Short mmCIF file of C-alpha atoms and ligand atoms in Angstrom, two decimals:
data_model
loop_
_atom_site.label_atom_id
_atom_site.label_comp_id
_atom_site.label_asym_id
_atom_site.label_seq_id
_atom_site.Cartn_x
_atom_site.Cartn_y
_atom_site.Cartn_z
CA UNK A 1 72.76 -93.06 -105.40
CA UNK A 2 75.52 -91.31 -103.71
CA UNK A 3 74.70 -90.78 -99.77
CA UNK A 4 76.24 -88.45 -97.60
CA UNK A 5 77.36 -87.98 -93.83
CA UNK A 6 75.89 -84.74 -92.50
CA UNK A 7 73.37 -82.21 -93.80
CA UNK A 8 73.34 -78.31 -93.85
CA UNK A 9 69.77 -76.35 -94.30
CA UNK A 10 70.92 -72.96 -94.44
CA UNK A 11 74.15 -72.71 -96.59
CA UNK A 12 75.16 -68.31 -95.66
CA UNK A 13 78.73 -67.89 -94.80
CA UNK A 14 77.84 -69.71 -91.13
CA UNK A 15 76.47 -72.88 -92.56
CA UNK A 16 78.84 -73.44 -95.76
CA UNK A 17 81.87 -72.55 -93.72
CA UNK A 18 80.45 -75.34 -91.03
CA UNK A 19 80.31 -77.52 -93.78
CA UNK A 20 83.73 -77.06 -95.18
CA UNK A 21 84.95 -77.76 -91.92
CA UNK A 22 83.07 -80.89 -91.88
CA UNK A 23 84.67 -82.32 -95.39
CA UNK A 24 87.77 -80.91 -94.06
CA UNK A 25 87.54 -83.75 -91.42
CA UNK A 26 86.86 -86.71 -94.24
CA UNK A 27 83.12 -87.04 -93.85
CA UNK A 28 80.58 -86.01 -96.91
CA UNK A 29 77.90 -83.25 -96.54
CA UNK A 30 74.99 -82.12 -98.47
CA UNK A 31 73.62 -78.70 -98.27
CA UNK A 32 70.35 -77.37 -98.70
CA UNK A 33 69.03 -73.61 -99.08
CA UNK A 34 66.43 -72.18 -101.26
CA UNK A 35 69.03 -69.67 -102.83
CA UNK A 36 70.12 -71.90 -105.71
CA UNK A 37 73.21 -69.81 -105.90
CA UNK A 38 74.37 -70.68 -102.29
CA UNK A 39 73.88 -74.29 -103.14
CA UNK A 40 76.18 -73.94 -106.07
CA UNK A 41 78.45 -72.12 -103.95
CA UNK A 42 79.00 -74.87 -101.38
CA UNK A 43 79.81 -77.29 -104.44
CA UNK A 44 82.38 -74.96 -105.69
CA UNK A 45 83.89 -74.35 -102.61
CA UNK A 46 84.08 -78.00 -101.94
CA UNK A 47 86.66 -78.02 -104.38
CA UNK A 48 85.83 -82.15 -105.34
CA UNK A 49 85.47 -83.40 -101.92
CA UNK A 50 81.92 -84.74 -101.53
CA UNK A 51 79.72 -82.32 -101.16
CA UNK A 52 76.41 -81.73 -102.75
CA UNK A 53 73.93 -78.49 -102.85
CA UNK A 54 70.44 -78.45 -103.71
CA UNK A 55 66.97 -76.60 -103.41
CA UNK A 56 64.79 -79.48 -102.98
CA UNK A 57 63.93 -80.73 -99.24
CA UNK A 58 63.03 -84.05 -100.77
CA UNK A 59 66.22 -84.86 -102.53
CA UNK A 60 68.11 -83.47 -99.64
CA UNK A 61 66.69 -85.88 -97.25
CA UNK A 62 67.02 -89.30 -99.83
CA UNK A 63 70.58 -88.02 -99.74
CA UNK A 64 71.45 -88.64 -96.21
CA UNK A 65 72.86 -91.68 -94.69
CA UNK A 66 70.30 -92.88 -92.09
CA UNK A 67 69.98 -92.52 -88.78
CA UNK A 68 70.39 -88.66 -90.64
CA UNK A 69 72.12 -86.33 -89.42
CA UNK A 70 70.42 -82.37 -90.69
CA UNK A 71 71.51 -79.48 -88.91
CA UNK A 72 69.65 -75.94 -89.46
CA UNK A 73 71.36 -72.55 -89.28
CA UNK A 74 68.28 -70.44 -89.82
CA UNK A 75 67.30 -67.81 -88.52
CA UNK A 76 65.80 -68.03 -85.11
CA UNK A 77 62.19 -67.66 -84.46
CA UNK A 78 59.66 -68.79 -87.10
CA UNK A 79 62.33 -69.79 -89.55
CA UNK A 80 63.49 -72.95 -87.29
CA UNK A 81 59.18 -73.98 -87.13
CA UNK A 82 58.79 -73.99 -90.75
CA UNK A 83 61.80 -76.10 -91.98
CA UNK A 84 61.36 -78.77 -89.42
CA UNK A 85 57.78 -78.25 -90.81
CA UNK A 86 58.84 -78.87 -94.42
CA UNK A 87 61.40 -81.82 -92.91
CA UNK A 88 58.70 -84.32 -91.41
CA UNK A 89 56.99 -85.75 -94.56
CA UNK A 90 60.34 -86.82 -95.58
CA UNK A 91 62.78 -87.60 -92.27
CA UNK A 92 61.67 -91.01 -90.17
CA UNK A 93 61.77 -92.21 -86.47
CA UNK A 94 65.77 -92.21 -85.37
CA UNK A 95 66.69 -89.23 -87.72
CA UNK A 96 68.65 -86.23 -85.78
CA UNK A 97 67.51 -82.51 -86.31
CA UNK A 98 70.03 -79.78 -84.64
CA UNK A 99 69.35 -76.35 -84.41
CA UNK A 100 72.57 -74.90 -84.49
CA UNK A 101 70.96 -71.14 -84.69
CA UNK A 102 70.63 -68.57 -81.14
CA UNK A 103 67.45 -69.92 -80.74
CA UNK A 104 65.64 -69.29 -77.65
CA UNK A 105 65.52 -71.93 -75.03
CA UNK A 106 61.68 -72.03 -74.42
CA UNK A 107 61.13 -72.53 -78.33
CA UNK A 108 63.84 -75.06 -77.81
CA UNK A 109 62.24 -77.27 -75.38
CA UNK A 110 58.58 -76.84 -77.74
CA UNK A 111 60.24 -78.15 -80.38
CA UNK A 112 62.48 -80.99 -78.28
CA UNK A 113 58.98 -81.86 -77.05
CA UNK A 114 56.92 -81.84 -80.13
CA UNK A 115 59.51 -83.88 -82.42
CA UNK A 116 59.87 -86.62 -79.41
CA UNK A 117 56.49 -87.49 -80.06
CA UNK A 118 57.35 -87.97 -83.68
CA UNK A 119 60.16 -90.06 -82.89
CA UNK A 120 62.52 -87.91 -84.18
CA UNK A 121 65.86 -86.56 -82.57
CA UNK A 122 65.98 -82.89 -81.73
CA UNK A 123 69.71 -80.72 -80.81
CA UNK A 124 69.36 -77.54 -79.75
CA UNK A 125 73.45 -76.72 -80.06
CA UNK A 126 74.86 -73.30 -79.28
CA UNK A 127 77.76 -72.72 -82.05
CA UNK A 128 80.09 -69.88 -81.04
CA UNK A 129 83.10 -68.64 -82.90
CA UNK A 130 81.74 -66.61 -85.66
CA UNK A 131 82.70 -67.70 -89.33
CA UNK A 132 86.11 -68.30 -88.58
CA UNK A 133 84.95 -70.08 -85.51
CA UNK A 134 82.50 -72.55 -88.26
CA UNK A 135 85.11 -72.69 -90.90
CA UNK A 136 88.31 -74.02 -88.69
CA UNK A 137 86.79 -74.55 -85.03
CA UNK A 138 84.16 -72.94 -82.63
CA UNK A 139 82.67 -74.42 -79.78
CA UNK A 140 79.80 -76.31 -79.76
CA UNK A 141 77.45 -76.58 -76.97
CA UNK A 142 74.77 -79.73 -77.57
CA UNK A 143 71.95 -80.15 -75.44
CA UNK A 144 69.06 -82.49 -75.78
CA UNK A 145 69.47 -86.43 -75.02
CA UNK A 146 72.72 -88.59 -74.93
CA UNK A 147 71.05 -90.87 -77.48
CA UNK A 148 70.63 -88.71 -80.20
CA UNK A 149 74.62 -87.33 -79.31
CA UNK A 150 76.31 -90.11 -79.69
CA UNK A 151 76.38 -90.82 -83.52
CA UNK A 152 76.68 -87.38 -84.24
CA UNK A 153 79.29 -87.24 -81.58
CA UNK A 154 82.30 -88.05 -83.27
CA UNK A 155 82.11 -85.46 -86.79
CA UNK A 156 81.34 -82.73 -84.22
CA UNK A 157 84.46 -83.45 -81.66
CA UNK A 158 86.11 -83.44 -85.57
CA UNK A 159 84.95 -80.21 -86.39
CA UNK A 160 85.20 -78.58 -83.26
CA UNK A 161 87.91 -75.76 -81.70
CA UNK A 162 90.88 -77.93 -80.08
CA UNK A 163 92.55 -76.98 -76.84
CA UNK A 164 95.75 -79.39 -76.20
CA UNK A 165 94.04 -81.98 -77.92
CA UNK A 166 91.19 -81.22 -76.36
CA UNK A 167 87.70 -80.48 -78.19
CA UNK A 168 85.89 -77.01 -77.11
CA UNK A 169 82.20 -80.22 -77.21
CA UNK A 170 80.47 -82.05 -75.04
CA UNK A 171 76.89 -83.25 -74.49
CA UNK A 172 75.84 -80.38 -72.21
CA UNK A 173 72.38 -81.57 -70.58
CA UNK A 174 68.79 -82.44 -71.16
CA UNK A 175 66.61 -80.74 -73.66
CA UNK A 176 67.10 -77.34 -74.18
CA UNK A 177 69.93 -76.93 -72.14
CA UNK A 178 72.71 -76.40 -75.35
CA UNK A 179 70.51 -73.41 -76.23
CA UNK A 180 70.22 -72.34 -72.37
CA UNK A 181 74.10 -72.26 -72.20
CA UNK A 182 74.53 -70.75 -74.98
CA UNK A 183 72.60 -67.81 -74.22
CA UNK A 184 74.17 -66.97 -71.08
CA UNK A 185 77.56 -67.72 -72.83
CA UNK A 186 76.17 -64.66 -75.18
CA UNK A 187 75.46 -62.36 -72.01
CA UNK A 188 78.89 -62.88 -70.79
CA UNK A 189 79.74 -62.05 -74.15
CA UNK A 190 77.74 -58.72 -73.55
CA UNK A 191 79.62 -57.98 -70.16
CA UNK A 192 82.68 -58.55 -71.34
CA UNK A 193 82.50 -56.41 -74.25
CA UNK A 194 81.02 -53.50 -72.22
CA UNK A 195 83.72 -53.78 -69.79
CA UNK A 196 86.28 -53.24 -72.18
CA UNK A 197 84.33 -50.66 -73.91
CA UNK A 198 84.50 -48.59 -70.98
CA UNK A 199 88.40 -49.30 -70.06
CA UNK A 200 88.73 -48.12 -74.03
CA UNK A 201 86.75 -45.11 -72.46
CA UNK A 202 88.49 -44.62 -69.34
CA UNK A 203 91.79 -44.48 -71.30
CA UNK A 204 91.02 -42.82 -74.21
CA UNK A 205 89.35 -40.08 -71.97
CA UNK A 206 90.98 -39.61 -68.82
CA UNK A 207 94.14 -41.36 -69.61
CA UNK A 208 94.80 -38.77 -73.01
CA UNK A 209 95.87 -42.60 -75.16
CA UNK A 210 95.63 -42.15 -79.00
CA UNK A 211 94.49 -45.25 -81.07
CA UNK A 212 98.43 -46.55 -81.44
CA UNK A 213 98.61 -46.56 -77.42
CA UNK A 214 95.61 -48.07 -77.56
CA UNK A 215 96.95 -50.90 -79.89
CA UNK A 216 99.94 -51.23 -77.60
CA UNK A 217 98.29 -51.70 -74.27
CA UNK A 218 95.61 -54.38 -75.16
CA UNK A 219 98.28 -55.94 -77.19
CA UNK A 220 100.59 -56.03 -74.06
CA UNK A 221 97.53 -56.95 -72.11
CA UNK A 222 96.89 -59.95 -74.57
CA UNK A 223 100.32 -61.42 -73.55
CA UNK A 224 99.33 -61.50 -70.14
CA UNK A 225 96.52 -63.06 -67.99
CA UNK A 226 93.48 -61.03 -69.86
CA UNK A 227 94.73 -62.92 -72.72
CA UNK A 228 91.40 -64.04 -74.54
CA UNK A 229 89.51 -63.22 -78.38
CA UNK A 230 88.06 -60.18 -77.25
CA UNK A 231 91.25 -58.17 -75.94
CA UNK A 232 93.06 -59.91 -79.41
CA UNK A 233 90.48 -58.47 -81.55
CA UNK A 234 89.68 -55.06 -79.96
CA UNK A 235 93.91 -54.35 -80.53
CA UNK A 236 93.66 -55.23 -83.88
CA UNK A 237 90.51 -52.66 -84.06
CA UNK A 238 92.43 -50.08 -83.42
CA UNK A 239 94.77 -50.48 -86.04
CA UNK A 240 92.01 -50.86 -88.80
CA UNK A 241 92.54 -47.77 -90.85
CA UNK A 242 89.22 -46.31 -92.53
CA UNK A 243 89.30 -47.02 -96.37
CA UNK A 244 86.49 -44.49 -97.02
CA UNK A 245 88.49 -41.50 -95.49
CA UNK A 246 91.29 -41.16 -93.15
CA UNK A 247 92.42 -41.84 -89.50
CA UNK A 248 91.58 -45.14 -87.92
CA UNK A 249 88.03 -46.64 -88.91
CA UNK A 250 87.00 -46.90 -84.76
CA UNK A 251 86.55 -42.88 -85.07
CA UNK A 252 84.44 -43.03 -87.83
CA UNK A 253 81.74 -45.95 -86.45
CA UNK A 254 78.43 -44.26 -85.03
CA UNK A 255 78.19 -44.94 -81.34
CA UNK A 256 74.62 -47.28 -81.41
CA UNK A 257 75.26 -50.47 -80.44
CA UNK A 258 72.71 -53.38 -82.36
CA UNK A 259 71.65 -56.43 -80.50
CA UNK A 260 70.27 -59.49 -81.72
CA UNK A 261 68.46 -60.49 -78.15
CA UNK A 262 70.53 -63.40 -76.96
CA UNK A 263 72.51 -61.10 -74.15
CA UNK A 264 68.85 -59.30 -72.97
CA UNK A 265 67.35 -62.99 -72.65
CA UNK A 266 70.52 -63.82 -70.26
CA UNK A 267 69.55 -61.00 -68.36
CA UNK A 268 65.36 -61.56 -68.56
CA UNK A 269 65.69 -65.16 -67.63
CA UNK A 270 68.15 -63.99 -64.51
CA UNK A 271 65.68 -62.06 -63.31
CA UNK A 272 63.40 -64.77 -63.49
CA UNK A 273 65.27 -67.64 -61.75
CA UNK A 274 66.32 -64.90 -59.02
CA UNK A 275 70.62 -64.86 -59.73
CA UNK A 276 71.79 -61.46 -60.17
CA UNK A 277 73.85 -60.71 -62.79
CA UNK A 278 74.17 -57.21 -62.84
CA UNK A 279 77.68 -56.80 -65.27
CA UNK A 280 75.35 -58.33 -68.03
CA UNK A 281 72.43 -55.85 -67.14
CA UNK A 282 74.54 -53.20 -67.48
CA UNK A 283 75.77 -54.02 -70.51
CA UNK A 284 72.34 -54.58 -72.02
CA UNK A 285 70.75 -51.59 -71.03
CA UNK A 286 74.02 -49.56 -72.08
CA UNK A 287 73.45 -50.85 -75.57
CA UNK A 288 69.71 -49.16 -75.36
CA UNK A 289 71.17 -46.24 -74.02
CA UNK A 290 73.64 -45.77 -76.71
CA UNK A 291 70.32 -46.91 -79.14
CA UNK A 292 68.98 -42.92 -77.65
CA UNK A 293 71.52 -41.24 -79.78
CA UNK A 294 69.82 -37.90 -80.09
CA UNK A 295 68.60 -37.68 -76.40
CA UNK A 296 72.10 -38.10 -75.66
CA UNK A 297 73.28 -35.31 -78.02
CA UNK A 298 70.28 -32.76 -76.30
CA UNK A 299 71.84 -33.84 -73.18
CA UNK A 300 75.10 -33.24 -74.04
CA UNK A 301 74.17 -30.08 -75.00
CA UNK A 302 72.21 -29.59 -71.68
CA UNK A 303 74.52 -30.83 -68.81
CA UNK A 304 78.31 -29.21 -69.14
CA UNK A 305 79.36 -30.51 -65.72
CA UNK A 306 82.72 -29.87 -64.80
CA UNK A 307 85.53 -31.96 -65.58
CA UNK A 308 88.52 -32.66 -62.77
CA UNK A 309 91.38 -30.89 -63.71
CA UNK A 310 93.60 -33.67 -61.56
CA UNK A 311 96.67 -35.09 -63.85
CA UNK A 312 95.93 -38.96 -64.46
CA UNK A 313 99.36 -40.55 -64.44
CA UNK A 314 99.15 -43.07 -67.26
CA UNK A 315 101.63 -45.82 -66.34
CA UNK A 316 99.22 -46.04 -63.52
CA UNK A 317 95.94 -45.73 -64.74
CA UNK A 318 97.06 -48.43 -67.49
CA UNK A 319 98.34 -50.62 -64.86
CA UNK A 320 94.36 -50.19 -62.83
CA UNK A 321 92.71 -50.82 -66.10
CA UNK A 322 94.15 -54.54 -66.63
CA UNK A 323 94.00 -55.37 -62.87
CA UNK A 324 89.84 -53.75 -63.15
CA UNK A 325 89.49 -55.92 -66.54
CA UNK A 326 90.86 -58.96 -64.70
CA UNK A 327 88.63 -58.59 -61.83
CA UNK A 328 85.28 -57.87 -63.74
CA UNK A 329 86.08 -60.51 -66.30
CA UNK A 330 86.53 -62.75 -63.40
CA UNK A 331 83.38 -61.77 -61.64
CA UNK A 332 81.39 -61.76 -64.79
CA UNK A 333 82.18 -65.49 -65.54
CA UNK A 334 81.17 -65.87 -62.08
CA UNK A 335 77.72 -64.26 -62.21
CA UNK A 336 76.95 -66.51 -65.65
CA UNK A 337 78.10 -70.05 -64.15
CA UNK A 338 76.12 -69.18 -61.21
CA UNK A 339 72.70 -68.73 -63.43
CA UNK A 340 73.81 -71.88 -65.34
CA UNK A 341 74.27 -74.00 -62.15
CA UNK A 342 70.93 -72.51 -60.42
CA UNK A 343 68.82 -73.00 -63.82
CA UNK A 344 70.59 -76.57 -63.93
CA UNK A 345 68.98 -77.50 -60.87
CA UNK A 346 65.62 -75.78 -61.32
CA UNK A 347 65.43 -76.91 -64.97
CA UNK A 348 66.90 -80.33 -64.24
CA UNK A 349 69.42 -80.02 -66.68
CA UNK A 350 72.26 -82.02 -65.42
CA UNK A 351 75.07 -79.06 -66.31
CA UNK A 352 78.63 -79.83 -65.44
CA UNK A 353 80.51 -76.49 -64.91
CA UNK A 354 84.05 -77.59 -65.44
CA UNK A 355 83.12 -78.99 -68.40
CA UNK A 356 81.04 -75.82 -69.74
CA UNK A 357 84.25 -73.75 -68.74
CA UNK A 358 86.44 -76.19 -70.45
CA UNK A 359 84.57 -76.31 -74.05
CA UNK A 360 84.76 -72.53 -73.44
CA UNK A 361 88.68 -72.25 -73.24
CA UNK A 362 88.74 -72.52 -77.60
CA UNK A 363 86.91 -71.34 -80.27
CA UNK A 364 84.21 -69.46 -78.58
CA UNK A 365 83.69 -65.31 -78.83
CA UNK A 366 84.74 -65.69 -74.44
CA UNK A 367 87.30 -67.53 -75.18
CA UNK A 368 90.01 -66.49 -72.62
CA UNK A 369 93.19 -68.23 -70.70
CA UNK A 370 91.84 -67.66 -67.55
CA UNK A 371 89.05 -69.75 -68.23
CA UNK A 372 91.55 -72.96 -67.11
CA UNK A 373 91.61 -71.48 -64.16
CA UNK A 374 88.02 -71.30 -63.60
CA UNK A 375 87.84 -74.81 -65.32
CA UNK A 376 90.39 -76.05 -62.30
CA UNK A 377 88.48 -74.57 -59.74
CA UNK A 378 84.82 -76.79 -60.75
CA UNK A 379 86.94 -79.66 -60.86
CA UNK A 380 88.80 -78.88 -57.19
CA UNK A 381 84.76 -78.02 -56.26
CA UNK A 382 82.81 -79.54 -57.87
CA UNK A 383 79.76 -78.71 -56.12
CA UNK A 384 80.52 -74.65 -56.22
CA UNK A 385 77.48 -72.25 -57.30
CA UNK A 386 79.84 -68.87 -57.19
CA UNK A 387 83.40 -68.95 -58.31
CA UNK A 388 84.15 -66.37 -55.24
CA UNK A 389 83.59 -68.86 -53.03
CA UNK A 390 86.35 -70.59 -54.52
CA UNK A 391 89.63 -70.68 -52.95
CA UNK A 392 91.24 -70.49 -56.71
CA UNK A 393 90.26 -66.91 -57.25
CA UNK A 394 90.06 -65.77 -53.67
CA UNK A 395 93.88 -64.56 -53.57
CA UNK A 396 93.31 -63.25 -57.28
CA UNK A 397 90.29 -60.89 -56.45
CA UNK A 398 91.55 -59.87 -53.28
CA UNK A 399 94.61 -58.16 -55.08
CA UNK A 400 92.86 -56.63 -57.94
CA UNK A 401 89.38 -55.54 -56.65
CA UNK A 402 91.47 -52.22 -55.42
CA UNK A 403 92.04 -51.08 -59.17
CA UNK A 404 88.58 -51.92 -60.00
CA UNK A 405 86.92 -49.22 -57.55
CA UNK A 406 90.25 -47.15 -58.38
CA UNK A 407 88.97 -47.19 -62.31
CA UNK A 408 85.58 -46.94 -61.14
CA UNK A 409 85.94 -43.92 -58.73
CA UNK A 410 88.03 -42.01 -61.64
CA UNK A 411 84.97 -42.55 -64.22
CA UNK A 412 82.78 -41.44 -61.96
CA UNK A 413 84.72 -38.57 -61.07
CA UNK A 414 85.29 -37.64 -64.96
CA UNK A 415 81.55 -38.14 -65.60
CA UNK A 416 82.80 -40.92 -67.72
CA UNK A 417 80.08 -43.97 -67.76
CA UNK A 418 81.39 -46.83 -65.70
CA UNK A 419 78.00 -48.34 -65.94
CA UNK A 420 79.61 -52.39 -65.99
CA UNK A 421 82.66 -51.54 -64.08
CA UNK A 422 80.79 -49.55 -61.37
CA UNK A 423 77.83 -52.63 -61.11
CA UNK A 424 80.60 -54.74 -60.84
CA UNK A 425 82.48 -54.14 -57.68
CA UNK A 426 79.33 -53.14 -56.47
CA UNK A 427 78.18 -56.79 -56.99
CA UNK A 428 81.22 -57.90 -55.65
CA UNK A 429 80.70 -55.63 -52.06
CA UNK A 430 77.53 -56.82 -52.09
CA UNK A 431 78.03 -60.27 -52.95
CA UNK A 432 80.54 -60.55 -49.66
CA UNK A 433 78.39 -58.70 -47.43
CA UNK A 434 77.23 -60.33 -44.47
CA UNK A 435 74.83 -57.68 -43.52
CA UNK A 436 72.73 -55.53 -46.00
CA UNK A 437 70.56 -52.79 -45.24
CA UNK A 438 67.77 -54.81 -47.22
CA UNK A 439 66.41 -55.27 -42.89
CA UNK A 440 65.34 -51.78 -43.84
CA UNK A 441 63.57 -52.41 -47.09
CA UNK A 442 61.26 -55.35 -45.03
CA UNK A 443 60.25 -53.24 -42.25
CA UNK A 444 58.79 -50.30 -44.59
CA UNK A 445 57.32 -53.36 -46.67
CA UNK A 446 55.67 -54.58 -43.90
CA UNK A 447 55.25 -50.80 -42.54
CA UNK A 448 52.99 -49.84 -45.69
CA UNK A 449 52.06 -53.59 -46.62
CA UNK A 450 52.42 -55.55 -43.54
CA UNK A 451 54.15 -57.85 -45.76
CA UNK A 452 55.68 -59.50 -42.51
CA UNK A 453 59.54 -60.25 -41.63
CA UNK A 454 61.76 -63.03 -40.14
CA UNK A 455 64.05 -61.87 -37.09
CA UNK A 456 67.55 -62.08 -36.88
CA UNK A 457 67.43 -63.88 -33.31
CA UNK A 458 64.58 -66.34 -33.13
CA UNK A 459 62.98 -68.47 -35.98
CA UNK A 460 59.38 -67.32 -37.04
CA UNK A 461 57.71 -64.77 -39.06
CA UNK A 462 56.70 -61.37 -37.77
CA UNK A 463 54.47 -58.24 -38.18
CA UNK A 464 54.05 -55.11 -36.18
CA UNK A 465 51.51 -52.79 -36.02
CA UNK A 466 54.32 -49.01 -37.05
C1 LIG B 1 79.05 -66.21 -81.13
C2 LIG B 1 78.35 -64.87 -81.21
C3 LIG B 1 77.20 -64.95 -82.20
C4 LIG B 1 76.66 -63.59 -82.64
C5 LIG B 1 76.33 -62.72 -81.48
C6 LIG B 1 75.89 -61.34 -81.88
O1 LIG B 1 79.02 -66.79 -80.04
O2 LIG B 1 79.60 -66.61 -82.15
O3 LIG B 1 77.83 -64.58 -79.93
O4 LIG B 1 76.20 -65.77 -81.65
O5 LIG B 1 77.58 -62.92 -83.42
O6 LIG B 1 75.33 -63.35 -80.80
O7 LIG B 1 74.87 -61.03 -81.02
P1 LIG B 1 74.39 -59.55 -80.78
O8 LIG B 1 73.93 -59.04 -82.14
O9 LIG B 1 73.25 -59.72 -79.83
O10 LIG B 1 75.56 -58.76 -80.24
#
């Protein structure tokens, strides 16, 4: 009987185009899904490599080369319990299960925990890129042990994004730490995207640009050093013109954002370890306030406040908007590396940051050139928590913090949310503050709670008697 490389449970576009990717690279797959018209699919698409679909666990299994190799992109949650459930009678000691879904870390490490017992191999892998990213290259973020990584090791370094040579893989850490990284990777994702929506904001509605502008700008901008997926993509958005009925389709998309979870997790689990990573807050809770669309519209209704009737010179504000991009993208990578290399430590993961920022550089949805830089600065430092302690982005921030509280101070002005921005370079002031009025906030604690204090000029803890 025919065997076969690599195996797919799951075959939507995700896990087909994974797939294709795969035979692209000379190996043989076999997919499995319970839609017997997505297993067809993947044979047809196949176009005679060797690839084979079915419905049935138990053939799919027989049909693997041993150690196997069976990846899942399921749904997370529930989904990921009950196929490894329906895997066990048939898989044995030395086969490799990957999740390659945005499951959560903690269900990670349950099931990295569980299946060691059996013997069996278990990958929790982020896989960013989209499916574009699957088809021709995203990158992949493994976690789990080196053991299991290493046969599997070379198909995914085939399949994955390339930058100068370079593939966006590498075995991340211990257990669930793939998952882990991808999740904050996903809350950068969030900050990112919220920071642009507001410079889209900013310009649109203080700076008077119509969609075309709009293409022009983050098209120049995309030449220069915010160039990365997301400013690439959002010019092209504004282009799109709406089949259904005229104008550009941006005008005609209702204002509630979705989430799947992954960015709010980033932002739970922050709170939890104790980093602050406010940009990513922001950008969470600004997708549940746009969620409150008729609040918003009563309060519309409600508050007229008074716009500024100051000109905005454009040139200007378009010049501010890059530099406060530049600067908040900047200090957004730097709040998510720093929860990844704190949650490293506490979680014993074993994270290397240059190489998380280098398998970042291609395929991935945060994909930017700037990310080199950052990569280049964990390598000069190896040892750094916060990238503004390095000495590679000190220069860098200096210069362009300025147009970020420019920007900031103009939405807030307008009335224009400048929820990320604003938590940004507040972040930032904070961040670099040798002295915060937080002495205040433990003498009423200890005023109503006598919740006790240190002192700033001998060791020991304190109370008074207010
Ligand atoms: C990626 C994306 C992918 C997914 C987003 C959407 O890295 O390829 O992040 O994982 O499209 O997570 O998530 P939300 O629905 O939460 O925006």
């Amino acid at each position: 009987m025919t065997t076969y490389d690599f195996g797919m449970i799951g075959l939507g576009v995700m896990g087909r185009n994974f797939l294709l990717n795969i035979l692209d690279h000379g190996y043989s797959v076999t997919g499995l899904d319970t839609d017997k018209e997505k297993a067809s699919a993947l044979e047809k698409e196949a176009a005679g490599k060797p690839a084979k679909g079915t419905t049935s666990t138990p053939e799919f299994v027989s049909m693997l080369k041993k150690p196997r190799k069976i990846m899942l992109l399921v749904p997370a949650g529930k989904p990921v319990d009950a196929v490894i459930e329906s895997l066990l009678p048939h898989v044995e000691p030395g086969d490799l299960i990957i999740d390659g879904g945005n499951s959560y870390f903690a269900d990670t490490e349950r099931r990295f925990t569980y299946l060691k017992e059996k013997n069996i191999h278990f990958m929790g892998m982020g896989v960013s890129g989209g499916a574009k990213g699957a088809r021709f290259g995203p990158s992949i973020m493994p976690g789990g042990s080196k053991e299991a990584y290493e046969p599997v090791r070379p198909i995914l370094e085939a399949v994955a994004a390339k930058v100068d040579g370079d593939p966006c893989v590498a075995f991340l850490g211990n257990s669930s730490s793939g998952h882990y990284v991808k999740m904050v990777h996903n809350g950068i994702e969030y900050g990112m995207m919220q920071l642009i929506a507001e410079a889209y904001d900013i310009l649109k509605n203080a700076g008077g640009l119509n969609n075309n502008e709009l293409f022009q700008v983050f098209t120049l901008w995309n030449m220069g050093r915010l160039r990365s997926y997301l400013i690439e993509i959002t010019a092209q958005i504004f282009t799109q013109t709406d089949e259904i009925s005229h104008g550009e389709l941006v005008d005609k998309i209702l204002d509630k954002a979705k989430q799947k979870g992954t960015g709010k997790w980033t932002s739970q689990n922050a709170m939890d370890v104790g980093i602050p990573v406010p940009t990513i807050d922001a950008a969470v809770t600004m997708r549940g306030l746009s969620a409150l669309k008729q609040e918003r519209l009563a309060a519309d209704a409600l508050f007229k406040i008074e716009k500024s009737k100051k000109p905005v010179d454009k040139e200007k504000l378009m010049k501010n908007v890059e530099a406060a991009l530049y600067f908040a993208f900047t200090v957004t990578y730097a709040q998510g590396l720093h929860l990844l290399a704190e949650t490293s430590e506490e979680k014993n993961y074993g994270l290397n940051l240059e190489t998380i920022a280098r398998i970042w550089r291609g395929g991935c949805i945060i994909r930017a050139d700037m990310l080199e830089r950052i990569r280049k600065a964990y390598s000069e430092e190896p040892g750094l928590k916060n990238l503004l302690l390095s000495e590679v982005f000190n220069k860098k921030i200096t210069k362009s913090q300025d147009a970020a509280r420019k920007v900031a101070r103009l939405g807030l002005r307008e009335g224009i949310p400048v929820m990320a921005l604003a938590s940004t370079v507040t972040y930032f002031d904070a961040f670099r503050a040798g002295r915060l009025p937080l002495n205040l906030v433990q003498a009423q604690r200890d005023f109503f709670g006598s919740h006790t204090y240190e002192r700033t000029d001998r060791e020991g803890i304190f109370h008074t008697e207010w």
